[in-house]
């Protein structure tokens, strides 16, 4: 972003001049949070320190040790088992909106390979990595620190490499960074298949036609965000990711063994503990709209940790952006008693709203009737 663009974006959100200078200096290093750690930073630069009112707000929320549901997908080919999986999926989607899946058919070598490839990308020679540094949301592969750096009130302790298959769904191997190319290709192919299965099951769980969410091509536009959360010297002062809901129909998340992801359940932060071979699934904004509030997009965050780095890879399943497709609350779910809560929208419209707000502001109000 050039100087005037930065100024315009940040003054709109009330960020002062000193902060803009700090943000710009940090961004210009193109080395992210990892670059700070490599330079031996032992206390947090102020752009990362959470404002006092955010900490006060936090006091209204509790902490719960509730155990996250785990959905076992084995036996999905048999009718009986499939029916019981769909029933469980309906219940966890309504009550929790967050769950883990196991026996999903993706070999652990593919999961481990993706974690390892992501780690290698972030830990490669800083000069090579810089070539990917960009804030252009249309670029196929980019790397940056804090997608909303100039819009948020506080920066998060994390760097991200993004593989964007939203505007052109084809995966061209040569376009992926060589250092993680083959592991990313494998992972993308496996996750795409799992996503299609999950959308079929979710259609059934919603009581709409089996192929309904599939027909909406929810799993077509995909974005893989490959995060690197360096060890943090003062974890109580900042966050790995601020609270937010995801810009997608559904998110499938792979995390390593470190932990730190929490979601908000009945106003309590609830841990999403890593389980070997498990994948975390959460309902996101667009499915809340299409399900007309039957399934809710859940807020979550990642706390910072003295131990690190932590690696995670979120796959956002975003639907079709091009050619433009109109989405709306599923007709089968609309009646006199349950009128539509949201208007029609396009994925392009949703994404342009996403890229103009800080991640911790809801993306749904904009589409409410
Ligand atoms: C995200 C996200 C959680 C994690 O990318 O939207 O919530 O554990 N990530 O990295
Ligand atoms: Ni998220």
mmCIF file with all atom_site columns, C-alpha atoms in Angstrom, residues 78-222:
data_model
loop_
_atom_site.group_PDB
_atom_site.id
_atom_site.type_symbol
_atom_site.label_atom_id
_atom_site.label_alt_id
_atom_site.label_comp_id
_atom_site.label_asym_id
_atom_site.label_entity_id
_atom_site.label_seq_id
_atom_site.pdbx_PDB_ins_code
_atom_site.Cartn_x
_atom_site.Cartn_y
_atom_site.Cartn_z
_atom_site.occupancy
_atom_site.B_iso_or_equiv
_atom_site.pdbx_formal_charge
_atom_site.auth_seq_id
_atom_site.auth_comp_id
_atom_site.auth_asym_id
_atom_site.auth_atom_id
_atom_site.pdbx_PDB_model_num
ATOM 1   C CA . UNK A 1 78  ? -23.134 -47.161 5.265   1.00 0.00 ? 78  UNK A CA 1
ATOM 2   C CA . UNK A 1 79  ? -26.639 -45.705 5.487   1.00 0.00 ? 79  UNK A CA 1
ATOM 3   C CA . UNK A 1 80  ? -27.108 -46.300 9.223   1.00 0.00 ? 80  UNK A CA 1
ATOM 4   C CA . UNK A 1 81  ? -23.808 -44.805 10.193  1.00 0.00 ? 81  UNK A CA 1
ATOM 5   C CA . UNK A 1 82  ? -24.278 -41.850 7.849   1.00 0.00 ? 82  UNK A CA 1
ATOM 6   C CA . UNK A 1 83  ? -27.624 -41.079 9.418   1.00 0.00 ? 83  UNK A CA 1
ATOM 7   C CA . UNK A 1 84  ? -26.194 -41.053 12.910  1.00 0.00 ? 84  UNK A CA 1
ATOM 8   C CA . UNK A 1 85  ? -23.277 -38.864 11.760  1.00 0.00 ? 85  UNK A CA 1
ATOM 9   C CA . UNK A 1 86  ? -25.739 -36.391 10.208  1.00 0.00 ? 86  UNK A CA 1
ATOM 10  C CA . UNK A 1 87  ? -27.783 -36.300 13.432  1.00 0.00 ? 87  UNK A CA 1
ATOM 11  C CA . UNK A 1 88  ? -24.680 -35.618 15.482  1.00 0.00 ? 88  UNK A CA 1
ATOM 12  C CA . UNK A 1 89  ? -23.486 -33.016 12.997  1.00 0.00 ? 89  UNK A CA 1
ATOM 13  C CA . UNK A 1 90  ? -26.825 -31.198 13.254  1.00 0.00 ? 90  UNK A CA 1
ATOM 14  C CA . UNK A 1 91  ? -26.610 -31.136 17.015  1.00 0.00 ? 91  UNK A CA 1
ATOM 15  C CA . UNK A 1 92  ? -22.986 -29.953 17.217  1.00 0.00 ? 92  UNK A CA 1
ATOM 16  C CA . UNK A 1 93  ? -23.514 -27.361 14.482  1.00 0.00 ? 93  UNK A CA 1
ATOM 17  C CA . UNK A 1 94  ? -26.531 -25.893 16.275  1.00 0.00 ? 94  UNK A CA 1
ATOM 18  C CA . UNK A 1 95  ? -25.171 -26.042 19.798  1.00 0.00 ? 95  UNK A CA 1
ATOM 19  C CA . UNK A 1 96  ? -21.455 -25.494 19.321  1.00 0.00 ? 96  UNK A CA 1
ATOM 20  C CA . UNK A 1 97  ? -20.639 -24.346 15.806  1.00 0.00 ? 97  UNK A CA 1
ATOM 21  C CA . UNK A 1 98  ? -17.121 -25.686 16.505  1.00 0.00 ? 98  UNK A CA 1
ATOM 22  C CA . UNK A 1 99  ? -16.035 -29.319 16.518  1.00 0.00 ? 99  UNK A CA 1
ATOM 23  C CA . UNK A 1 100 ? -13.206 -31.610 15.513  1.00 0.00 ? 100 UNK A CA 1
ATOM 24  C CA . UNK A 1 101 ? -13.371 -34.408 12.959  1.00 0.00 ? 101 UNK A CA 1
ATOM 25  C CA . UNK A 1 102 ? -11.411 -37.659 13.116  1.00 0.00 ? 102 UNK A CA 1
ATOM 26  C CA . UNK A 1 103 ? -11.239 -40.648 10.746  1.00 0.00 ? 103 UNK A CA 1
ATOM 27  C CA . UNK A 1 104 ? -11.786 -38.190 7.922   1.00 0.00 ? 104 UNK A CA 1
ATOM 28  C CA . UNK A 1 105 ? -9.640  -40.204 5.522   1.00 0.00 ? 105 UNK A CA 1
ATOM 29  C CA . UNK A 1 106 ? -6.717  -37.790 5.194   1.00 0.00 ? 106 UNK A CA 1
ATOM 30  C CA . UNK A 1 107 ? -3.466  -39.617 6.017   1.00 0.00 ? 107 UNK A CA 1
ATOM 31  C CA . UNK A 1 108 ? -1.450  -38.113 8.879   1.00 0.00 ? 108 UNK A CA 1
ATOM 32  C CA . UNK A 1 109 ? 1.561   -37.906 6.560   1.00 0.00 ? 109 UNK A CA 1
ATOM 33  C CA . UNK A 1 110 ? -0.397  -35.333 4.500   1.00 0.00 ? 110 UNK A CA 1
ATOM 34  C CA . UNK A 1 111 ? -1.309  -33.317 7.619   1.00 0.00 ? 111 UNK A CA 1
ATOM 35  C CA . UNK A 1 112 ? 2.233   -33.429 8.997   1.00 0.00 ? 112 UNK A CA 1
ATOM 36  C CA . UNK A 1 113 ? 3.596   -32.507 5.570   1.00 0.00 ? 113 UNK A CA 1
ATOM 37  C CA . UNK A 1 114 ? 1.450   -29.374 5.450   1.00 0.00 ? 114 UNK A CA 1
ATOM 38  C CA . UNK A 1 115 ? 2.535   -28.261 8.934   1.00 0.00 ? 115 UNK A CA 1
ATOM 39  C CA . UNK A 1 116 ? 6.140   -28.912 8.015   1.00 0.00 ? 116 UNK A CA 1
ATOM 40  C CA . UNK A 1 117 ? 5.846   -27.119 4.641   1.00 0.00 ? 117 UNK A CA 1
ATOM 41  C CA . UNK A 1 118 ? 4.266   -24.077 6.324   1.00 0.00 ? 118 UNK A CA 1
ATOM 42  C CA . UNK A 1 119 ? 7.044   -23.993 8.914   1.00 0.00 ? 119 UNK A CA 1
ATOM 43  C CA . UNK A 1 120 ? 9.685   -24.223 6.189   1.00 0.00 ? 120 UNK A CA 1
ATOM 44  C CA . UNK A 1 121 ? 8.070   -21.397 4.224   1.00 0.00 ? 121 UNK A CA 1
ATOM 45  C CA . UNK A 1 122 ? 8.190   -19.066 7.214   1.00 0.00 ? 122 UNK A CA 1
ATOM 46  C CA . UNK A 1 123 ? 11.658  -20.145 8.303   1.00 0.00 ? 123 UNK A CA 1
ATOM 47  C CA . UNK A 1 124 ? 13.326  -19.914 4.903   1.00 0.00 ? 124 UNK A CA 1
ATOM 48  C CA . UNK A 1 125 ? 15.858  -17.235 4.030   1.00 0.00 ? 125 UNK A CA 1
ATOM 49  C CA . UNK A 1 126 ? 14.235  -13.863 4.806   1.00 0.00 ? 126 UNK A CA 1
ATOM 50  C CA . UNK A 1 127 ? 15.306  -12.398 1.460   1.00 0.00 ? 127 UNK A CA 1
ATOM 51  C CA . UNK A 1 128 ? 13.562  -15.168 -0.505  1.00 0.00 ? 128 UNK A CA 1
ATOM 52  C CA . UNK A 1 129 ? 10.428  -14.868 1.608   1.00 0.00 ? 129 UNK A CA 1
ATOM 53  C CA . UNK A 1 130 ? 10.270  -11.095 1.014   1.00 0.00 ? 130 UNK A CA 1
ATOM 54  C CA . UNK A 1 131 ? 9.507   -11.675 -2.653  1.00 0.00 ? 131 UNK A CA 1
ATOM 55  C CA . UNK A 1 132 ? 6.074   -12.889 -1.643  1.00 0.00 ? 132 UNK A CA 1
ATOM 56  C CA . UNK A 1 133 ? 5.329   -10.021 0.770   1.00 0.00 ? 133 UNK A CA 1
ATOM 57  C CA . UNK A 1 134 ? 2.163   -8.286  -0.436  1.00 0.00 ? 134 UNK A CA 1
ATOM 58  C CA . UNK A 1 135 ? -1.221  -6.948  0.623   1.00 0.00 ? 135 UNK A CA 1
ATOM 59  C CA . UNK A 1 136 ? -2.826  -7.585  -2.767  1.00 0.00 ? 136 UNK A CA 1
ATOM 60  C CA . UNK A 1 137 ? -5.851  -9.758  -1.955  1.00 0.00 ? 137 UNK A CA 1
ATOM 61  C CA . UNK A 1 138 ? -6.038  -10.931 -5.599  1.00 0.00 ? 138 UNK A CA 1
ATOM 62  C CA . UNK A 1 139 ? -2.502  -12.316 -5.685  1.00 0.00 ? 139 UNK A CA 1
ATOM 63  C CA . UNK A 1 140 ? -2.439  -16.124 -5.804  1.00 0.00 ? 140 UNK A CA 1
ATOM 64  C CA . UNK A 1 141 ? 0.286   -16.596 -3.210  1.00 0.00 ? 141 UNK A CA 1
ATOM 65  C CA . UNK A 1 142 ? 1.272   -13.880 -0.794  1.00 0.00 ? 142 UNK A CA 1
ATOM 66  C CA . UNK A 1 143 ? 2.838   -13.518 2.596   1.00 0.00 ? 143 UNK A CA 1
ATOM 67  C CA . UNK A 1 144 ? 2.159   -10.722 5.082   1.00 0.00 ? 144 UNK A CA 1
ATOM 68  C CA . UNK A 1 145 ? 1.879   -10.007 8.766   1.00 0.00 ? 145 UNK A CA 1
ATOM 69  C CA . UNK A 1 146 ? -1.648  -9.080  9.900   1.00 0.00 ? 146 UNK A CA 1
ATOM 70  C CA . UNK A 1 147 ? -4.140  -8.979  7.063   1.00 0.00 ? 147 UNK A CA 1
ATOM 71  C CA . UNK A 1 148 ? -5.842  -5.972  8.726   1.00 0.00 ? 148 UNK A CA 1
ATOM 72  C CA . UNK A 1 149 ? -2.635  -4.277  9.935   1.00 0.00 ? 149 UNK A CA 1
ATOM 73  C CA . UNK A 1 150 ? -3.752  -0.775  8.925   1.00 0.00 ? 150 UNK A CA 1
ATOM 74  C CA . UNK A 1 151 ? -7.412  -1.202  9.931   1.00 0.00 ? 151 UNK A CA 1
ATOM 75  C CA . UNK A 1 152 ? -7.217  -2.850  13.341  1.00 0.00 ? 152 UNK A CA 1
ATOM 76  C CA . UNK A 1 153 ? -6.606  -1.108  16.655  1.00 0.00 ? 153 UNK A CA 1
ATOM 77  C CA . UNK A 1 154 ? -3.953  -3.613  17.663  1.00 0.00 ? 154 UNK A CA 1
ATOM 78  C CA . UNK A 1 155 ? -1.641  -5.864  15.693  1.00 0.00 ? 155 UNK A CA 1
ATOM 79  C CA . UNK A 1 156 ? -1.537  -9.615  16.308  1.00 0.00 ? 156 UNK A CA 1
ATOM 80  C CA . UNK A 1 157 ? 1.527   -11.749 17.004  1.00 0.00 ? 157 UNK A CA 1
ATOM 81  C CA . UNK A 1 158 ? 1.508   -13.764 13.799  1.00 0.00 ? 158 UNK A CA 1
ATOM 82  C CA . UNK A 1 159 ? 2.599   -13.970 10.152  1.00 0.00 ? 159 UNK A CA 1
ATOM 83  C CA . UNK A 1 160 ? 0.606   -15.560 7.339   1.00 0.00 ? 160 UNK A CA 1
ATOM 84  C CA . UNK A 1 161 ? 1.224   -17.071 3.909   1.00 0.00 ? 161 UNK A CA 1
ATOM 85  C CA . UNK A 1 162 ? -1.945  -17.249 1.838   1.00 0.00 ? 162 UNK A CA 1
ATOM 86  C CA . UNK A 1 163 ? -2.731  -19.492 -1.131  1.00 0.00 ? 163 UNK A CA 1
ATOM 87  C CA . UNK A 1 164 ? -5.742  -17.899 -2.759  1.00 0.00 ? 164 UNK A CA 1
ATOM 88  C CA . UNK A 1 165 ? -7.929  -20.139 -4.930  1.00 0.00 ? 165 UNK A CA 1
ATOM 89  C CA . UNK A 1 166 ? -10.927 -17.853 -4.806  1.00 0.00 ? 166 UNK A CA 1
ATOM 90  C CA . UNK A 1 167 ? -10.651 -16.031 -8.114  1.00 0.00 ? 167 UNK A CA 1
ATOM 91  C CA . UNK A 1 168 ? -9.053  -18.820 -10.134 1.00 0.00 ? 168 UNK A CA 1
ATOM 92  C CA . UNK A 1 169 ? -9.835  -22.250 -8.742  1.00 0.00 ? 169 UNK A CA 1
ATOM 93  C CA . UNK A 1 170 ? -7.165  -24.132 -10.648 1.00 0.00 ? 170 UNK A CA 1
ATOM 94  C CA . UNK A 1 171 ? -4.123  -25.063 -8.618  1.00 0.00 ? 171 UNK A CA 1
ATOM 95  C CA . UNK A 1 172 ? -1.075  -24.606 -10.806 1.00 0.00 ? 172 UNK A CA 1
ATOM 96  C CA . UNK A 1 173 ? 1.841   -26.282 -8.991  1.00 0.00 ? 173 UNK A CA 1
ATOM 97  C CA . UNK A 1 174 ? 4.407   -23.855 -10.400 1.00 0.00 ? 174 UNK A CA 1
ATOM 98  C CA . UNK A 1 175 ? 2.583   -20.970 -8.748  1.00 0.00 ? 175 UNK A CA 1
ATOM 99  C CA . UNK A 1 176 ? 3.106   -22.411 -5.269  1.00 0.00 ? 176 UNK A CA 1
ATOM 100 C CA . UNK A 1 177 ? 6.338   -21.682 -3.375  1.00 0.00 ? 177 UNK A CA 1
ATOM 101 C CA . UNK A 1 178 ? 8.800   -24.429 -4.155  1.00 0.00 ? 178 UNK A CA 1
ATOM 102 C CA . UNK A 1 179 ? 9.669   -24.998 -0.509  1.00 0.00 ? 179 UNK A CA 1
ATOM 103 C CA . UNK A 1 180 ? 6.153   -26.319 0.298   1.00 0.00 ? 180 UNK A CA 1
ATOM 104 C CA . UNK A 1 181 ? 4.837   -27.110 -3.195  1.00 0.00 ? 181 UNK A CA 1
ATOM 105 C CA . UNK A 1 182 ? 4.279   -30.837 -3.050  1.00 0.00 ? 182 UNK A CA 1
ATOM 106 C CA . UNK A 1 183 ? 2.955   -30.900 0.527   1.00 0.00 ? 183 UNK A CA 1
ATOM 107 C CA . UNK A 1 184 ? 0.547   -28.043 -0.267  1.00 0.00 ? 184 UNK A CA 1
ATOM 108 C CA . UNK A 1 185 ? -0.705  -29.745 -3.449  1.00 0.00 ? 185 UNK A CA 1
ATOM 109 C CA . UNK A 1 186 ? -1.454  -32.958 -1.537  1.00 0.00 ? 186 UNK A CA 1
ATOM 110 C CA . UNK A 1 187 ? -3.123  -31.112 1.283   1.00 0.00 ? 187 UNK A CA 1
ATOM 111 C CA . UNK A 1 188 ? -5.274  -28.947 -1.010  1.00 0.00 ? 188 UNK A CA 1
ATOM 112 C CA . UNK A 1 189 ? -6.534  -31.990 -2.923  1.00 0.00 ? 189 UNK A CA 1
ATOM 113 C CA . UNK A 1 190 ? -7.431  -33.941 0.214   1.00 0.00 ? 190 UNK A CA 1
ATOM 114 C CA . UNK A 1 191 ? -9.096  -31.032 1.991   1.00 0.00 ? 191 UNK A CA 1
ATOM 115 C CA . UNK A 1 192 ? -11.183 -30.192 -1.067  1.00 0.00 ? 192 UNK A CA 1
ATOM 116 C CA . UNK A 1 193 ? -12.642 -33.717 -1.101  1.00 0.00 ? 193 UNK A CA 1
ATOM 117 C CA . UNK A 1 194 ? -13.323 -33.626 2.627   1.00 0.00 ? 194 UNK A CA 1
ATOM 118 C CA . UNK A 1 195 ? -15.010 -30.240 2.230   1.00 0.00 ? 195 UNK A CA 1
ATOM 119 C CA . UNK A 1 196 ? -17.359 -31.610 -0.405  1.00 0.00 ? 196 UNK A CA 1
ATOM 120 C CA . UNK A 1 197 ? -18.329 -34.464 1.897   1.00 0.00 ? 197 UNK A CA 1
ATOM 121 C CA . UNK A 1 198 ? -18.906 -32.052 4.777   1.00 0.00 ? 198 UNK A CA 1
ATOM 122 C CA . UNK A 1 199 ? -21.143 -29.830 2.636   1.00 0.00 ? 199 UNK A CA 1
ATOM 123 C CA . UNK A 1 200 ? -23.263 -32.856 1.667   1.00 0.00 ? 200 UNK A CA 1
ATOM 124 C CA . UNK A 1 201 ? -23.597 -33.824 5.324   1.00 0.00 ? 201 UNK A CA 1
ATOM 125 C CA . UNK A 1 202 ? -24.379 -30.246 6.334   1.00 0.00 ? 202 UNK A CA 1
ATOM 126 C CA . UNK A 1 203 ? -27.127 -30.043 3.683   1.00 0.00 ? 203 UNK A CA 1
ATOM 127 C CA . UNK A 1 204 ? -28.677 -33.164 5.137   1.00 0.00 ? 204 UNK A CA 1
ATOM 128 C CA . UNK A 1 205 ? -28.239 -31.811 8.646   1.00 0.00 ? 205 UNK A CA 1
ATOM 129 C CA . UNK A 1 206 ? -30.042 -28.617 7.658   1.00 0.00 ? 206 UNK A CA 1
ATOM 130 C CA . UNK A 1 207 ? -32.846 -30.663 6.131   1.00 0.00 ? 207 UNK A CA 1
ATOM 131 C CA . UNK A 1 208 ? -32.319 -29.205 2.681   1.00 0.00 ? 208 UNK A CA 1
ATOM 132 C CA . UNK A 1 209 ? -31.668 -31.271 -0.443  1.00 0.00 ? 209 UNK A CA 1
ATOM 133 C CA . UNK A 1 210 ? -28.496 -33.380 -0.220  1.00 0.00 ? 210 UNK A CA 1
ATOM 134 C CA . UNK A 1 211 ? -26.844 -31.617 -3.088  1.00 0.00 ? 211 UNK A CA 1
ATOM 135 C CA . UNK A 1 212 ? -27.998 -28.144 -2.110  1.00 0.00 ? 212 UNK A CA 1
ATOM 136 C CA . UNK A 1 213 ? -24.808 -26.728 -0.586  1.00 0.00 ? 213 UNK A CA 1
ATOM 137 C CA . UNK A 1 214 ? -22.876 -28.674 -3.180  1.00 0.00 ? 214 UNK A CA 1
ATOM 138 C CA . UNK A 1 215 ? -24.918 -27.055 -5.938  1.00 0.00 ? 215 UNK A CA 1
ATOM 139 C CA . UNK A 1 216 ? -24.035 -23.708 -4.422  1.00 0.00 ? 216 UNK A CA 1
ATOM 140 C CA . UNK A 1 217 ? -20.414 -24.800 -4.997  1.00 0.00 ? 217 UNK A CA 1
ATOM 141 C CA . UNK A 1 218 ? -19.459 -23.793 -1.478  1.00 0.00 ? 218 UNK A CA 1
ATOM 142 C CA . UNK A 1 219 ? -16.165 -25.706 -1.730  1.00 0.00 ? 219 UNK A CA 1
ATOM 143 C CA . UNK A 1 220 ? -15.110 -24.124 -5.033  1.00 0.00 ? 220 UNK A CA 1
ATOM 144 C CA . UNK A 1 221 ? -13.441 -20.879 -3.948  1.00 0.00 ? 221 UNK A CA 1
ATOM 145 C CA . UNK A 1 222 ? -10.847 -21.769 -1.327  1.00 0.00 ? 222 UNK A CA 1
#
